[in-house]
Short mmCIF file of C-alpha atoms in Angstrom, two decimals:
data_model
loop_
_atom_site.label_atom_id
_atom_site.label_comp_id
_atom_site.label_asym_id
_atom_site.label_seq_id
_atom_site.Cartn_x
_atom_site.Cartn_y
_atom_site.Cartn_z
CA MET A 50 57.38 61.38 -14.93
CA GLU A 51 57.74 58.26 -12.77
CA ASN A 52 54.04 58.48 -11.84
CA ILE A 53 53.09 58.63 -15.51
CA MET A 54 55.27 55.60 -16.29
CA PHE A 55 53.82 53.74 -13.30
CA LYS A 56 50.27 54.48 -14.44
CA ASN A 57 51.06 53.36 -17.97
CA ASN A 58 52.69 50.14 -16.75
CA SER A 59 49.84 49.57 -14.31
CA GLY A 60 47.36 49.84 -17.16
CA LYS A 61 49.36 47.38 -19.24
CA VAL A 62 49.51 44.92 -16.34
CA LYS A 63 45.74 45.14 -15.87
CA CYS A 64 45.17 44.52 -19.57
CA LEU A 65 47.55 41.57 -19.46
CA LEU A 66 45.81 40.10 -16.42
CA ALA A 67 42.40 40.55 -18.05
CA SER A 68 43.66 38.82 -21.19
CA LEU A 69 45.07 35.94 -19.16
CA ILE A 70 41.81 35.52 -17.23
CA LEU A 71 39.82 35.52 -20.47
CA PHE A 72 42.26 33.04 -22.03
CA TYR A 73 42.06 30.60 -19.14
CA THR A 74 38.28 30.98 -18.94
CA VAL A 75 37.97 30.09 -22.62
CA GLN A 76 40.47 27.27 -22.21
CA SER A 77 38.57 25.94 -19.19
CA ALA A 78 35.24 26.07 -21.03
CA SER A 79 36.68 24.39 -24.11
CA ALA A 80 38.17 21.65 -21.92
CA LEU A 81 34.70 20.50 -20.86
CA ASP A 82 33.24 17.51 -22.68
CA THR A 83 29.76 18.32 -23.97
CA ILE A 84 26.93 15.83 -23.60
CA ARG A 85 23.82 16.61 -25.63
CA LEU A 86 21.01 15.34 -23.43
CA VAL A 87 17.48 15.13 -24.82
CA PRO A 88 14.79 14.59 -22.17
CA TRP A 89 11.19 13.92 -23.16
CA GLY A 90 10.10 17.52 -22.59
CA PRO A 91 11.23 21.14 -22.21
CA LYS A 92 13.07 22.45 -19.15
CA LEU A 93 10.51 21.31 -16.58
CA ILE A 94 11.03 21.06 -12.82
CA ASP A 95 10.76 17.30 -13.42
CA PHE A 96 14.45 17.32 -14.45
CA ILE A 97 15.63 18.91 -11.20
CA ASP A 98 18.73 16.71 -10.91
CA LEU A 99 20.14 18.29 -14.09
CA TYR A 100 19.67 21.83 -12.78
CA VAL A 101 21.21 21.07 -9.40
CA GLY A 102 24.15 19.43 -11.14
CA GLU A 103 24.74 22.61 -13.12
CA GLU A 104 24.04 25.08 -10.30
CA ASN A 105 26.29 23.30 -7.80
CA GLY A 106 29.04 22.67 -10.32
CA TYR A 107 28.90 18.87 -10.13
CA PHE A 108 28.99 18.45 -13.91
CA LYS A 109 31.73 21.05 -14.30
CA GLU A 110 33.81 19.32 -11.61
CA ALA A 111 33.45 16.15 -13.68
CA GLY A 112 34.68 18.01 -16.76
CA ILE A 113 31.24 17.96 -18.38
CA LYS A 114 28.94 20.52 -19.95
CA ILE A 115 25.32 19.39 -20.29
CA GLU A 116 23.54 20.78 -23.33
CA GLN A 117 19.89 20.12 -22.54
CA LEU A 118 17.80 19.88 -25.68
CA ARG A 119 14.03 19.61 -25.91
CA GLY A 120 12.14 16.50 -26.91
CA ALA A 121 8.48 16.67 -27.88
CA GLY A 122 7.74 13.46 -26.03
CA ALA A 123 9.92 10.43 -25.34
CA GLY A 124 9.60 9.10 -28.87
CA ASP A 125 10.87 12.39 -30.24
CA ALA A 126 13.78 12.34 -27.78
CA VAL A 127 14.79 8.92 -29.10
CA ARG A 128 14.44 10.04 -32.72
CA ASN A 129 16.89 12.86 -32.03
CA ILE A 130 19.48 10.35 -30.82
CA VAL A 131 18.94 8.08 -33.81
CA ALA A 132 19.31 11.08 -36.15
CA GLY A 133 22.55 12.15 -34.45
CA ASN A 134 21.09 15.35 -33.00
CA GLY A 135 21.85 14.30 -29.42
CA ASP A 136 23.93 11.86 -27.41
CA ILE A 137 21.58 10.63 -24.67
CA ALA A 138 17.78 10.45 -24.61
CA MET A 139 15.61 10.19 -21.51
CA ALA A 140 12.71 8.03 -22.59
CA ASP A 141 10.46 5.14 -21.66
CA PRO A 142 11.44 1.65 -22.91
CA LEU A 143 8.68 1.45 -25.54
CA SER A 144 9.96 4.60 -27.27
CA ALA A 145 13.30 2.86 -27.75
CA PHE A 146 11.70 -0.43 -28.80
CA PHE A 147 9.78 1.28 -31.61
CA ALA A 148 13.04 2.76 -32.91
CA ILE A 149 14.88 -0.56 -32.56
CA GLN A 150 12.26 -2.53 -34.48
CA ALA A 151 12.66 0.08 -37.24
CA GLY A 152 16.39 -0.69 -37.42
CA ALA A 153 18.03 1.64 -34.87
CA GLU A 154 20.76 0.49 -32.49
CA LEU A 155 20.20 1.71 -28.94
CA GLU A 156 21.30 0.73 -25.46
CA GLY A 157 19.57 1.64 -22.22
CA PHE A 158 22.36 2.10 -19.69
CA TYR A 159 20.93 3.93 -16.67
CA CYS A 160 17.47 4.44 -15.15
CA PRO A 161 17.36 7.82 -13.37
CA TYR A 162 13.74 7.37 -12.27
CA THR A 163 12.59 3.81 -11.83
CA LYS A 164 9.12 3.99 -10.30
CA ASN A 165 6.40 4.56 -12.89
CA TRP A 166 4.51 7.81 -12.30
CA MET A 167 2.45 7.78 -15.49
CA THR A 168 -1.33 7.80 -15.01
CA LEU A 169 -4.68 7.94 -16.73
CA MET A 170 -7.03 10.55 -15.29
CA VAL A 171 -10.66 9.79 -16.16
CA ASN A 172 -13.81 11.84 -15.89
CA LYS A 173 -16.25 9.66 -13.96
CA THR A 174 -19.21 11.76 -15.10
CA LYS A 175 -18.58 10.42 -18.62
CA GLY A 176 -19.46 6.93 -17.45
CA ILE A 177 -15.88 5.71 -17.12
CA LYS A 178 -15.67 3.25 -14.25
CA SER A 179 -13.31 0.65 -15.70
CA PRO A 180 -10.89 0.37 -18.65
CA ALA A 181 -13.63 -1.27 -20.73
CA ASP A 182 -15.56 2.02 -20.56
CA LEU A 183 -12.80 3.81 -22.49
CA ARG A 184 -14.12 2.39 -25.76
CA GLY A 185 -15.45 5.25 -27.87
CA LYS A 186 -14.03 7.92 -25.56
CA THR A 187 -11.65 10.79 -26.36
CA ILE A 188 -8.33 10.74 -24.51
CA ALA A 189 -5.81 13.58 -24.27
CA ILE A 190 -2.14 12.71 -24.75
CA ASN A 191 0.99 14.86 -24.77
CA SER A 192 1.98 14.02 -28.35
CA MET A 193 1.80 11.14 -30.80
CA GLY A 194 5.43 10.33 -29.96
CA SER A 195 5.10 10.29 -26.19
CA THR A 196 4.99 7.92 -23.24
CA THR A 197 1.45 9.14 -22.58
CA ARG A 198 0.37 7.55 -25.85
CA TYR A 199 2.45 4.39 -25.55
CA TYR A 200 1.32 3.50 -22.03
CA LEU A 201 -2.28 4.13 -23.05
CA MET A 202 -1.70 1.58 -25.83
CA VAL A 203 -0.55 -0.94 -23.21
CA LEU A 204 -3.62 -0.35 -21.04
CA LEU A 205 -5.95 -0.71 -24.02
CA GLY A 206 -4.16 -3.87 -25.17
CA ARG A 207 -4.52 -5.42 -21.74
CA HIS A 208 -8.29 -5.03 -22.06
CA GLY A 209 -8.76 -6.24 -25.62
CA MET A 210 -8.70 -2.85 -27.33
CA THR A 211 -6.44 -0.88 -29.63
CA GLU A 212 -6.01 2.81 -30.41
CA SER A 213 -8.73 2.51 -33.05
CA ASP A 214 -11.25 1.98 -30.24
CA VAL A 215 -10.62 5.48 -28.82
CA THR A 216 -9.94 8.97 -30.14
CA GLU A 217 -6.60 10.50 -29.15
CA VAL A 218 -6.03 14.25 -29.08
CA ALA A 219 -2.51 15.65 -28.72
CA THR A 220 -2.73 18.59 -26.31
CA GLY A 221 0.88 19.18 -25.34
CA LEU A 222 1.12 19.90 -21.62
CA ASP A 223 -2.31 21.53 -21.40
CA PHE A 224 -4.33 18.50 -20.31
CA ALA A 225 -6.53 20.52 -17.96
CA SER A 226 -8.18 22.66 -20.65
CA SER A 227 -9.17 19.58 -22.64
CA LEU A 228 -10.73 17.94 -19.60
CA VAL A 229 -12.52 21.03 -18.30
CA SER A 230 -13.88 21.99 -21.72
CA GLY A 231 -15.13 18.46 -22.35
CA ARG A 232 -12.93 18.09 -25.41
CA ALA A 233 -11.44 15.00 -23.73
CA ASP A 234 -13.00 12.42 -21.43
CA ALA A 235 -9.67 11.32 -19.95
CA ALA A 236 -6.02 12.36 -19.99
CA SER A 237 -2.97 10.13 -20.15
CA ALA A 238 -0.48 12.15 -18.12
CA TRP A 239 1.81 11.84 -15.09
CA GLU A 240 1.82 12.71 -11.41
CA SER A 241 3.32 16.20 -11.59
CA MET A 242 0.73 17.17 -14.22
CA ASN A 243 -2.01 15.71 -12.01
CA TRP A 244 -0.81 17.86 -9.11
CA GLY A 245 -1.19 20.95 -11.27
CA MET A 246 -4.70 19.93 -12.27
CA LEU A 247 -6.11 18.58 -9.01
CA VAL A 248 -4.22 20.61 -6.39
CA ALA A 249 -3.01 23.81 -8.04
CA GLY A 250 -6.31 24.76 -9.67
CA GLY A 251 -5.93 23.54 -13.23
CA ILE A 252 -9.32 21.91 -12.73
CA PRO A 253 -11.86 24.03 -10.78
CA LYS A 254 -12.38 22.84 -7.20
CA ASN A 255 -16.04 22.12 -7.77
CA GLN A 256 -15.09 19.67 -10.54
CA VAL A 257 -12.13 17.90 -8.93
CA SER A 258 -14.33 15.16 -7.44
CA ASP A 259 -15.48 14.28 -10.98
CA PHE A 260 -12.05 12.85 -11.75
CA GLU A 261 -10.26 9.67 -10.77
CA VAL A 262 -6.60 8.76 -11.31
CA TRP A 263 -5.57 5.29 -12.48
CA PRO A 264 -1.82 4.60 -12.08
CA TYR A 265 -0.19 2.79 -14.98
CA ALA A 266 2.20 1.33 -12.39
CA ASP A 267 -0.41 -1.35 -11.74
CA ILE A 268 0.44 -2.86 -15.14
CA ILE A 269 3.86 -1.25 -15.84
CA PRO A 270 5.78 -1.03 -12.54
CA GLY A 271 8.77 0.66 -14.12
CA PRO A 272 11.31 1.86 -14.83
CA ASN A 273 9.66 5.05 -15.99
CA ASP A 274 12.70 6.86 -17.43
CA VAL A 275 15.72 5.24 -19.06
CA TYR A 276 18.82 6.88 -20.51
CA PHE A 277 19.34 5.56 -24.04
CA ALA A 278 22.30 6.11 -26.35
CA LYS A 279 23.86 4.49 -29.37
CA PRO A 280 26.13 1.58 -28.28
CA GLU A 281 28.91 2.95 -30.48
CA TRP A 282 28.80 6.29 -28.64
CA LEU A 283 28.76 4.57 -25.24
CA ASN A 284 31.74 2.37 -26.12
CA LYS A 285 33.69 5.37 -27.36
CA ASN A 286 32.83 7.46 -24.29
CA ARG A 287 32.92 4.95 -21.40
CA VAL A 288 34.89 7.19 -19.04
CA LEU A 289 32.79 10.23 -19.91
CA VAL A 290 29.59 8.32 -19.17
CA GLN A 291 30.98 7.13 -15.84
CA ARG A 292 31.86 10.73 -14.92
CA PHE A 293 28.37 11.84 -15.95
CA ILE A 294 26.66 9.22 -13.79
CA ARG A 295 28.81 9.99 -10.74
CA ALA A 296 28.02 13.72 -11.06
CA LEU A 297 24.33 12.98 -11.65
CA GLU A 298 24.12 10.81 -8.55
CA LYS A 299 25.83 13.52 -6.50
CA SER A 300 23.09 15.86 -7.68
CA LYS A 301 20.37 13.34 -6.85
CA ARG A 302 21.70 12.93 -3.32
CA PHE A 303 21.66 16.71 -2.87
CA VAL A 304 18.05 16.91 -4.07
CA GLN A 305 17.08 14.20 -1.62
CA ALA A 306 18.94 15.71 1.34
CA ARG A 307 18.05 19.36 0.68
CA PRO A 308 14.77 19.46 -1.26
CA ASP A 309 13.88 23.03 -0.28
CA GLU A 310 17.16 24.35 -1.67
CA ALA A 311 16.64 22.26 -4.78
CA ALA A 312 13.18 23.81 -5.19
CA LYS A 313 14.77 27.28 -5.24
CA ILE A 314 17.37 26.17 -7.76
CA GLY A 315 14.55 24.85 -9.93
CA GLN A 316 13.01 28.32 -10.01
CA ARG A 317 16.09 29.64 -11.80
CA TYR A 318 16.24 26.94 -14.45
CA ALA A 319 12.83 25.41 -15.17
CA ILE A 320 9.93 26.93 -17.04
CA GLY A 321 6.72 27.46 -15.06
CA ALA A 322 8.58 26.81 -11.81
CA ASP A 323 7.68 29.99 -9.92
CA SER A 324 5.82 28.14 -7.16
CA LEU A 325 8.12 26.69 -4.51
CA VAL A 326 5.19 24.63 -3.22
CA ARG A 327 4.73 22.93 -6.58
CA ASN A 328 8.48 22.55 -7.06
CA ARG A 329 8.77 20.82 -3.71
CA ALA A 330 5.82 18.54 -4.50
CA VAL A 331 7.39 17.43 -7.79
CA ILE A 332 10.79 16.99 -6.12
CA ASP A 333 9.22 14.73 -3.49
CA MET A 334 7.72 12.65 -6.30
CA ARG A 335 11.05 12.44 -8.11
CA VAL A 336 12.97 11.44 -4.98
CA LYS A 337 10.48 8.64 -4.40
CA MET A 338 10.87 7.56 -8.02
CA GLN A 339 14.66 7.33 -7.85
CA ASN A 340 14.60 5.28 -4.64
CA SER A 341 11.88 2.80 -5.50
CA GLY A 342 10.84 0.72 -8.46
CA PRO A 343 11.95 -2.73 -9.61
CA GLY A 344 15.44 -3.74 -8.44
CA VAL A 345 16.54 -0.42 -6.94
CA VAL A 346 16.55 -1.42 -3.28
CA GLU A 347 18.61 -4.51 -4.07
CA ASN A 348 20.98 -3.01 -6.64
CA GLY A 349 21.14 0.72 -6.03
CA MET A 350 20.21 4.00 -7.69
CA GLY A 351 19.99 3.93 -11.46
CA TRP A 352 19.32 0.21 -11.75
CA CYS A 353 17.42 -0.89 -14.85
CA ASP A 354 15.40 -4.01 -14.09
CA VAL A 355 15.67 -6.25 -17.15
CA ASP A 356 12.89 -8.60 -16.01
CA ALA A 357 10.35 -5.78 -15.57
CA ILE A 358 11.26 -4.26 -18.94
CA SER A 359 11.12 -7.71 -20.58
CA ASN A 360 7.60 -8.21 -19.26
CA LEU A 361 6.58 -4.90 -20.84
CA ALA A 362 8.18 -5.88 -24.16
CA ASN A 363 6.61 -9.35 -24.21
CA ASP A 364 3.19 -8.01 -23.28
CA SER A 365 3.42 -5.33 -25.98
CA PHE A 366 4.39 -7.91 -28.60
CA LYS A 367 1.55 -10.21 -27.58
CA ASN A 368 -0.98 -7.38 -27.88
CA GLY A 369 0.31 -6.19 -31.25
CA ILE A 370 1.88 -2.95 -30.01
CA LEU A 371 5.33 -4.16 -31.09
CA ASN A 372 5.74 -6.12 -34.32
CA LYS A 373 9.05 -7.69 -33.29
CA LYS A 374 10.15 -9.53 -30.18
CA MET A 375 12.72 -7.65 -28.13
CA ASN A 376 15.75 -9.33 -26.58
CA VAL A 377 15.78 -6.93 -23.65
CA SER A 378 18.89 -8.41 -22.04
CA LYS A 379 20.83 -7.21 -25.09
CA ILE A 380 19.18 -3.77 -25.12
CA ILE A 381 19.24 -2.84 -21.43
CA SER A 382 22.52 -2.94 -19.53
CA ASN A 383 23.69 -1.88 -16.10
CA ARG A 384 27.36 -1.79 -17.04
CA PHE A 385 27.93 1.66 -15.55
CA ILE A 386 26.33 0.83 -12.19
CA LYS A 387 28.88 0.18 -9.46
#
């Protein structure tokens, strides 16, 4: 009889413990503050700091849950913030400027990757030896609302041309097929995409020598990626943003110190990240980007260089890319940088 009572009580205790564990798990999850983060693309290895922050619990320790949403280019990421579908966008400055000149209120508050890694890959066999030779050519871009398009506009403007002087084709991430098939004569892309095309076999080995890479950094030094949010949201969530940045920087330091481990973490989170060799290559690029670029050495990780961004804005206005002058010192802040 006592054994039966003990078993019954034991079962009740186990049920009670299970209920308590579930309760506290739910309570713990609900206690996290959610940040809806919209990068310029899907879950690529390029956003390795976000995955390490989640895997190692840095965001959770800071009381944060990151909800990573997908942007179809930087311009689309910004549009999601303006529409209220996200809290923070990762985008290039021009994407924000286009939204601001249309009436949006945005503030760039942190630059996770400051060195510009955007490029134009040209097919030399199509007679392209200088920017002037782009006239009349077809150029692949990620989307019509992407950095790949906007930086191409800057390059064209610098050499007396506009988009009407070229044909743009939106290919998504599949730049290689357009180049190999001859559908495009050049591709406005970025370094990790170039690695996939020139090193990993996206472009056949016997054709690799046909292509040349022109870095946009020669005319746009950076920053490449800026975190933008509505000023109202930032003012309301100052402490949350500070916690986010501290956790993010902890993740960035881990990626830099232990890149091979980060590459394995990337396999579990990013799409198309099966190759540790490619993951490590992209991570090396990203580490370089977060430690170099205008103002970073002097002011630290995450610094947004107002002078460099102002030069981009002024140049874009002069060449007709922007139809309004931008007061960059009122758009870009470093108020969360210690």
